[in-house]
Short mmCIF file of the N, C-alpha and C atoms (twelve columns), coordinates in Angstrom:
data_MODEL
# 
_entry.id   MODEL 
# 
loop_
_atom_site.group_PDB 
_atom_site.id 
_atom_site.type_symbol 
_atom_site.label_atom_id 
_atom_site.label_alt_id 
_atom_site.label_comp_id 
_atom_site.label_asym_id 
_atom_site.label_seq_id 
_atom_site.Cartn_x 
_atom_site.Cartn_y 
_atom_site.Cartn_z 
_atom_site.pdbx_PDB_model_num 
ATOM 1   N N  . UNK A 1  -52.855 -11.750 18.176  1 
ATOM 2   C CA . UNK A 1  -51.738 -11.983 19.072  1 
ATOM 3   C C  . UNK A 1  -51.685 -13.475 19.403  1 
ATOM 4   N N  . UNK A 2  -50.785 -14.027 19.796  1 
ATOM 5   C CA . UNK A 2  -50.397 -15.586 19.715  1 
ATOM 6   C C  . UNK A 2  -50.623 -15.522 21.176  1 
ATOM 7   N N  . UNK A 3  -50.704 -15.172 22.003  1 
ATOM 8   C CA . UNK A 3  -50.852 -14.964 23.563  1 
ATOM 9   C C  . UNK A 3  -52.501 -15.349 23.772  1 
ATOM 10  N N  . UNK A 4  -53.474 -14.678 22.567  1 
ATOM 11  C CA . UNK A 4  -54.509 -14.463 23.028  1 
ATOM 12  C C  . UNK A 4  -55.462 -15.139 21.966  1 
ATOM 13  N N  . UNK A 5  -54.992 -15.442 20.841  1 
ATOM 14  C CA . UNK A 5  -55.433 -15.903 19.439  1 
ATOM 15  C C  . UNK A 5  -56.179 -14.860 18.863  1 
ATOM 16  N N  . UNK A 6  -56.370 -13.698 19.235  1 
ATOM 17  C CA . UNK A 6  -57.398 -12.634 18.753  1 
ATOM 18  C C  . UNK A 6  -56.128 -12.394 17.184  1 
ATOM 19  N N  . UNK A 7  -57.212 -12.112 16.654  1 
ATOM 20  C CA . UNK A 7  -57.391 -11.436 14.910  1 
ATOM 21  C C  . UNK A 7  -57.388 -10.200 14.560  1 
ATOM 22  N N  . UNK A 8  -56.607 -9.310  13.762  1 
ATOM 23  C CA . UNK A 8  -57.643 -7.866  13.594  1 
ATOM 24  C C  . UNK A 8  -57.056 -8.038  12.283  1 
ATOM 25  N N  . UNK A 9  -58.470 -8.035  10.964  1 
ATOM 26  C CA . UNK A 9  -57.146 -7.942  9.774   1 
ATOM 27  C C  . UNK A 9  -57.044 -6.099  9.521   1 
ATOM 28  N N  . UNK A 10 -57.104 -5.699  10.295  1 
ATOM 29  C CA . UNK A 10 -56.705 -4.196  10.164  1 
ATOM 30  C C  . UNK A 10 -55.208 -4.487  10.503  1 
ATOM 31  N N  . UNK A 11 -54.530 -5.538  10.669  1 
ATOM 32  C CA . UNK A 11 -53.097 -5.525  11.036  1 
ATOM 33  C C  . UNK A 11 -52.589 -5.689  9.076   1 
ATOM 34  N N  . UNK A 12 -52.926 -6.220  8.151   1 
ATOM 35  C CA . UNK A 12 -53.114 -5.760  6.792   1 
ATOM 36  C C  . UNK A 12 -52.928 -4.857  6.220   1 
ATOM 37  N N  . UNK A 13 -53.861 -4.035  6.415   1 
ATOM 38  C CA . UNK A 13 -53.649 -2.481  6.313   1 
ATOM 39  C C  . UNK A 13 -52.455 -1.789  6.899   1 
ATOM 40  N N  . UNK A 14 -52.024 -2.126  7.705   1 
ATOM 41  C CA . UNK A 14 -51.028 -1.504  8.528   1 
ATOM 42  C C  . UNK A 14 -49.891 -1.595  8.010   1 
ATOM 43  N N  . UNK A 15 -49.819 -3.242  7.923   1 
ATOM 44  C CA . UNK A 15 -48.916 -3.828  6.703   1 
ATOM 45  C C  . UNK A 15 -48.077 -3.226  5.509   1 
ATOM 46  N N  . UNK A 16 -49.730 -2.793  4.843   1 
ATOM 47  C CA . UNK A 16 -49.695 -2.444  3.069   1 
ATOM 48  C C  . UNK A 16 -48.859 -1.481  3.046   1 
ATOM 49  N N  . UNK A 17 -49.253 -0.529  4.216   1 
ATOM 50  C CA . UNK A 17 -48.411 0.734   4.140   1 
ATOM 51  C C  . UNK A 17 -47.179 0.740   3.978   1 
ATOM 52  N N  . UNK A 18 -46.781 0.110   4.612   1 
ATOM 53  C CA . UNK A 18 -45.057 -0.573  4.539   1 
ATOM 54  C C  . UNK A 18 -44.595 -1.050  4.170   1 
ATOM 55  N N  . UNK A 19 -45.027 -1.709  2.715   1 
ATOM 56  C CA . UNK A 19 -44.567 -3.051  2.000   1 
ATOM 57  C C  . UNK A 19 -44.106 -1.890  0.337   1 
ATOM 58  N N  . UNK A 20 -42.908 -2.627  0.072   1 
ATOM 59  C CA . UNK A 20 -42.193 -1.958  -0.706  1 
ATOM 60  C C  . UNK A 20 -42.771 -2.370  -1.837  1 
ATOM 61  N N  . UNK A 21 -43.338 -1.642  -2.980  1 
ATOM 62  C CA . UNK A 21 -44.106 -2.351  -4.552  1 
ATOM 63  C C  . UNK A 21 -43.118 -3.293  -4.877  1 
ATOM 64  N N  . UNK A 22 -43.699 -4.886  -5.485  1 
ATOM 65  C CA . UNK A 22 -43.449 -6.048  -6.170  1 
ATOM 66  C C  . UNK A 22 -43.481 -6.968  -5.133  1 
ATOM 67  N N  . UNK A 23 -43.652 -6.606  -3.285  1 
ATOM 68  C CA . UNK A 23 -43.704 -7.551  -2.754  1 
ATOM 69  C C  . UNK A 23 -45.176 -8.416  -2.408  1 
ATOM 70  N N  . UNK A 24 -45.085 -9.647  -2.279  1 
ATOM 71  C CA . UNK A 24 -46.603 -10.315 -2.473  1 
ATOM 72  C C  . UNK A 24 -46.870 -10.083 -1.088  1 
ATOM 73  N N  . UNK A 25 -48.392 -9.407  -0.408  1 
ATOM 74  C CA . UNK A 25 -48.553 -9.342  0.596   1 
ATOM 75  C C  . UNK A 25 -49.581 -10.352 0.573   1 
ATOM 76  N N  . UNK A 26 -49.621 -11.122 1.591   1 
ATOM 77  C CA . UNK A 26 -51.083 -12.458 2.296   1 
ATOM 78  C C  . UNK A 26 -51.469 -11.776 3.709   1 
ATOM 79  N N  . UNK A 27 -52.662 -12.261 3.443   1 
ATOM 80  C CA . UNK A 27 -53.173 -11.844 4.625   1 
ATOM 81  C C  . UNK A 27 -53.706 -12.880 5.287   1 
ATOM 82  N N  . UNK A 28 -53.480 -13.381 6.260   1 
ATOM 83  C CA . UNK A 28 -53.421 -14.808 7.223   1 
ATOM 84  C C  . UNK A 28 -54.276 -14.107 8.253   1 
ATOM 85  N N  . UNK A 29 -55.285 -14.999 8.508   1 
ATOM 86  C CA . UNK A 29 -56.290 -15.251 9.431   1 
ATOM 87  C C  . UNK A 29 -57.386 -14.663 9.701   1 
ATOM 88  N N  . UNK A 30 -58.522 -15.032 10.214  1 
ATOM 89  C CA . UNK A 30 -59.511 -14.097 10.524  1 
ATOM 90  C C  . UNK A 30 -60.280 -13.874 9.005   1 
ATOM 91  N N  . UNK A 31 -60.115 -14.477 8.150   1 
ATOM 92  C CA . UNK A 31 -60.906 -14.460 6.922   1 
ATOM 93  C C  . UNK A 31 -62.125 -15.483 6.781   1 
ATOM 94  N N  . UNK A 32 -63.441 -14.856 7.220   1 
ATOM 95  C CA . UNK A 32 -64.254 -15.295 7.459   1 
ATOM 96  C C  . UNK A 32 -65.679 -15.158 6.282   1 
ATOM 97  N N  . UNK A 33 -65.356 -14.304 5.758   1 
ATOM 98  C CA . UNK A 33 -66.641 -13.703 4.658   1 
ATOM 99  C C  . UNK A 33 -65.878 -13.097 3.367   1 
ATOM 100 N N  . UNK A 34 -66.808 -13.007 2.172   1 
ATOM 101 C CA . UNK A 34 -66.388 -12.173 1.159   1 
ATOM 102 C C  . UNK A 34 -65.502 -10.777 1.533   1 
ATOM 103 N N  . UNK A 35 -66.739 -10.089 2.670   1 
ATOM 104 C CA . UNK A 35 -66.865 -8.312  2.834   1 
ATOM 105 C C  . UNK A 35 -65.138 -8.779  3.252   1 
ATOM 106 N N  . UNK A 36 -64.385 -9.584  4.444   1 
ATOM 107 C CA . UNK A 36 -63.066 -9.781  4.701   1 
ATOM 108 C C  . UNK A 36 -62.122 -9.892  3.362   1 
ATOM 109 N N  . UNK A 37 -62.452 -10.515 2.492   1 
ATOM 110 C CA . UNK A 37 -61.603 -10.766 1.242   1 
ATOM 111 C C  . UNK A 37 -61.276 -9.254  0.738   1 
ATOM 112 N N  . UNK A 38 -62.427 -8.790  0.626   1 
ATOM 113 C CA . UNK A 38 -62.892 -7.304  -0.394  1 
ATOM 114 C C  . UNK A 38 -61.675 -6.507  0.488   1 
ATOM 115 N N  . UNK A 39 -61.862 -6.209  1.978   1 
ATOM 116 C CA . UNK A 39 -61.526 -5.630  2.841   1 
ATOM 117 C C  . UNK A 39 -59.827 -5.821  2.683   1 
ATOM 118 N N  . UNK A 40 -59.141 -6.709  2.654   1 
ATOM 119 C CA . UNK A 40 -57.884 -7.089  2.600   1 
ATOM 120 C C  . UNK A 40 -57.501 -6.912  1.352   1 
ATOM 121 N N  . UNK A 41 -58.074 -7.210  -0.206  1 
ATOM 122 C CA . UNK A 41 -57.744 -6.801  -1.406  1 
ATOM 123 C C  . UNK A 41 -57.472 -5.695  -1.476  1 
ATOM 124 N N  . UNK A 42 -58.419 -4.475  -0.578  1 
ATOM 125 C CA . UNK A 42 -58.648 -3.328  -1.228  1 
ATOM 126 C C  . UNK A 42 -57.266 -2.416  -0.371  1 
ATOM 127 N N  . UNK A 43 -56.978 -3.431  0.576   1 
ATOM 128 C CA . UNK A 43 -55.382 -2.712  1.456   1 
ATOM 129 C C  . UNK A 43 -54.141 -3.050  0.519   1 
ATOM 130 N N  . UNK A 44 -54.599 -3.819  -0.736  1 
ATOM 131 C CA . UNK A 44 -53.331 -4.128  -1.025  1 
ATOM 132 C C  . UNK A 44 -52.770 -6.043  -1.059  1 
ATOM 133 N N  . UNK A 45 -53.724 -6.502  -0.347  1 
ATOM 134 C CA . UNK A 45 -53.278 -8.133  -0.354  1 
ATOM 135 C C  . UNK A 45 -53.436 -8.531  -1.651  1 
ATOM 136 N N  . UNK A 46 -52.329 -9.463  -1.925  1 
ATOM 137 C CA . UNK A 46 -52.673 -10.209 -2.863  1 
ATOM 138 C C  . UNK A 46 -53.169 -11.473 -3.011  1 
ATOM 139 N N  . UNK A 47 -52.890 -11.694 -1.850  1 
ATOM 140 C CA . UNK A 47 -53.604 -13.362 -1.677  1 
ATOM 141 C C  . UNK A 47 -54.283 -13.598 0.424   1 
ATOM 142 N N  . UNK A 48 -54.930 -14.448 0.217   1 
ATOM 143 C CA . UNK A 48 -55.306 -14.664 1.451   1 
ATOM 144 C C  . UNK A 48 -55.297 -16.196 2.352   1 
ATOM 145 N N  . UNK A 49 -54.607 -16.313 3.448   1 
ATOM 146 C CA . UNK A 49 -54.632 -17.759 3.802   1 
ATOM 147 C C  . UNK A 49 -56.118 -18.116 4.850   1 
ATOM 148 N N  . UNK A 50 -56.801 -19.051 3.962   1 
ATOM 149 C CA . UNK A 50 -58.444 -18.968 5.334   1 
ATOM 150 C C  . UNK A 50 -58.186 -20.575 5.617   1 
ATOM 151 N N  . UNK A 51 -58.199 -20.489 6.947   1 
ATOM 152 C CA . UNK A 51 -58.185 -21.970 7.380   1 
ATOM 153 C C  . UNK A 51 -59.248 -22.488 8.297   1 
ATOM 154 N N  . UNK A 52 -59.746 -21.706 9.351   1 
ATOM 155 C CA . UNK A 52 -60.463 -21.805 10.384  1 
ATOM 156 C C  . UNK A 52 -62.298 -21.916 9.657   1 
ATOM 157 N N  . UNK A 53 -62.621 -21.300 8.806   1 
ATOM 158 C CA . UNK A 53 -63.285 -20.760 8.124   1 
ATOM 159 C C  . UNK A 53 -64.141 -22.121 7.086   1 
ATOM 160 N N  . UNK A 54 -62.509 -23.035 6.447   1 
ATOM 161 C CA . UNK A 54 -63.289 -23.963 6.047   1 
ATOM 162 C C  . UNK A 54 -63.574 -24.962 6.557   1 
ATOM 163 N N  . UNK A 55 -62.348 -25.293 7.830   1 
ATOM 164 C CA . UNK A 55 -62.921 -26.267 8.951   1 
ATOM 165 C C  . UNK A 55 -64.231 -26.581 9.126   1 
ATOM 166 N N  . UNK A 56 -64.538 -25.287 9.208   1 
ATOM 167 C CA . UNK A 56 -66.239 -25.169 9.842   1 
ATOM 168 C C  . UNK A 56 -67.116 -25.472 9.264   1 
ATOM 169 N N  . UNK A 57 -66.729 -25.056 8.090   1 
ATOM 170 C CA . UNK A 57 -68.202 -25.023 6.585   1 
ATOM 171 C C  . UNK A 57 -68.190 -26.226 6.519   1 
ATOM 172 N N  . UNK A 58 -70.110 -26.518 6.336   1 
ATOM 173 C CA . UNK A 58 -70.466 -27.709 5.886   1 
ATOM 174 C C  . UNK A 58 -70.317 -27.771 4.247   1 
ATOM 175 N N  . UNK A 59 -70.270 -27.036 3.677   1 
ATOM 176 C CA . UNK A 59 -69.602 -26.971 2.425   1 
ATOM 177 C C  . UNK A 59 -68.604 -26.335 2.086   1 
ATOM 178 N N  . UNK A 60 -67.532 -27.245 1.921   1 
ATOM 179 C CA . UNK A 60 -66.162 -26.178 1.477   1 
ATOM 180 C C  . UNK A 60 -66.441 -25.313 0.341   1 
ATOM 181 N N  . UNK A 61 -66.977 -26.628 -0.835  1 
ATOM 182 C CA . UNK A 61 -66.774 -25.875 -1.961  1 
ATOM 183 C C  . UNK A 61 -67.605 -24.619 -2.318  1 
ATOM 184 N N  . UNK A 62 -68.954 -24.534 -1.512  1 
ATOM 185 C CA . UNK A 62 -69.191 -23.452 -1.568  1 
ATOM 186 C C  . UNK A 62 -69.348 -21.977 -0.618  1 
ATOM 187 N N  . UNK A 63 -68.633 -22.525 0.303   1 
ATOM 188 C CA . UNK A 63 -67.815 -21.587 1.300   1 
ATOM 189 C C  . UNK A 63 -66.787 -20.448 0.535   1 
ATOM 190 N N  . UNK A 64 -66.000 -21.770 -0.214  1 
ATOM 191 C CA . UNK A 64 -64.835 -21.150 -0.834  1 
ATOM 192 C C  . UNK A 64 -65.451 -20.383 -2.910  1 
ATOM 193 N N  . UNK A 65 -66.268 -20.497 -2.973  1 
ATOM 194 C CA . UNK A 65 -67.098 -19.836 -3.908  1 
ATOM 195 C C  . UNK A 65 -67.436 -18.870 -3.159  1 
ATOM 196 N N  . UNK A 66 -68.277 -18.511 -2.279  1 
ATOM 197 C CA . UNK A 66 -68.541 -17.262 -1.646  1 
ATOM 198 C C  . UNK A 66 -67.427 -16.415 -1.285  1 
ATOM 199 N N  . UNK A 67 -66.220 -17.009 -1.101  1 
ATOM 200 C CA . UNK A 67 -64.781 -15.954 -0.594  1 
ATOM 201 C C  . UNK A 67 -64.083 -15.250 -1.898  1 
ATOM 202 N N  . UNK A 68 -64.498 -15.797 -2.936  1 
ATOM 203 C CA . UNK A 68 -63.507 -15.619 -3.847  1 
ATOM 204 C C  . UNK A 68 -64.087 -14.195 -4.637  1 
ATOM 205 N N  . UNK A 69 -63.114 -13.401 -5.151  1 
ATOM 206 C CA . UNK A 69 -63.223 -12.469 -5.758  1 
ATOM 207 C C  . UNK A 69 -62.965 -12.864 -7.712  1 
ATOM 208 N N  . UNK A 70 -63.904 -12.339 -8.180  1 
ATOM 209 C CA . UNK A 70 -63.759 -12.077 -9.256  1 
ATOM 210 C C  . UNK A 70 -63.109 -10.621 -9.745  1 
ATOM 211 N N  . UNK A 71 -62.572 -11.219 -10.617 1 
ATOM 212 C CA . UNK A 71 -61.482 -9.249  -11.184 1 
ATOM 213 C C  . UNK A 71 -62.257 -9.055  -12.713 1 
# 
């Protein structure tokens, strides 16, 4: 919520349900770990926006190696 900055990516899921096939769903925010990536792929995202996440990391590049999914 923008009121409160809280996150749930269960709002994703909620999403997927409702999204008509061919549309690209992202899942924005609160993407903090792989298990989050896995978690949002497996609702249906196709892509994910992490911002807060690499701020932080003392290593991006392998921050962003640990997020990424292989297919």
């Amino acid at each position: 919520a923008l009121e409160t900055f809280e996150v749930d990516l269960d709002t994703t899921r909620q999403l997927s349900d409702r999204m008509d096939p061919g549309i690209l769903l992202v899942s924005e925010s609160g993407i903090k770990t792989r298990e989050d990536c896995e978690n949002v792929h497996s609702w249906g995202a196709d892509a994910v926006l992490v911002g807060e996440t690499l701020m932080r990391a003392e290593n991006v590049e392998s921050t962003v190696t640990s997020l990424m999914l292989a297919d």
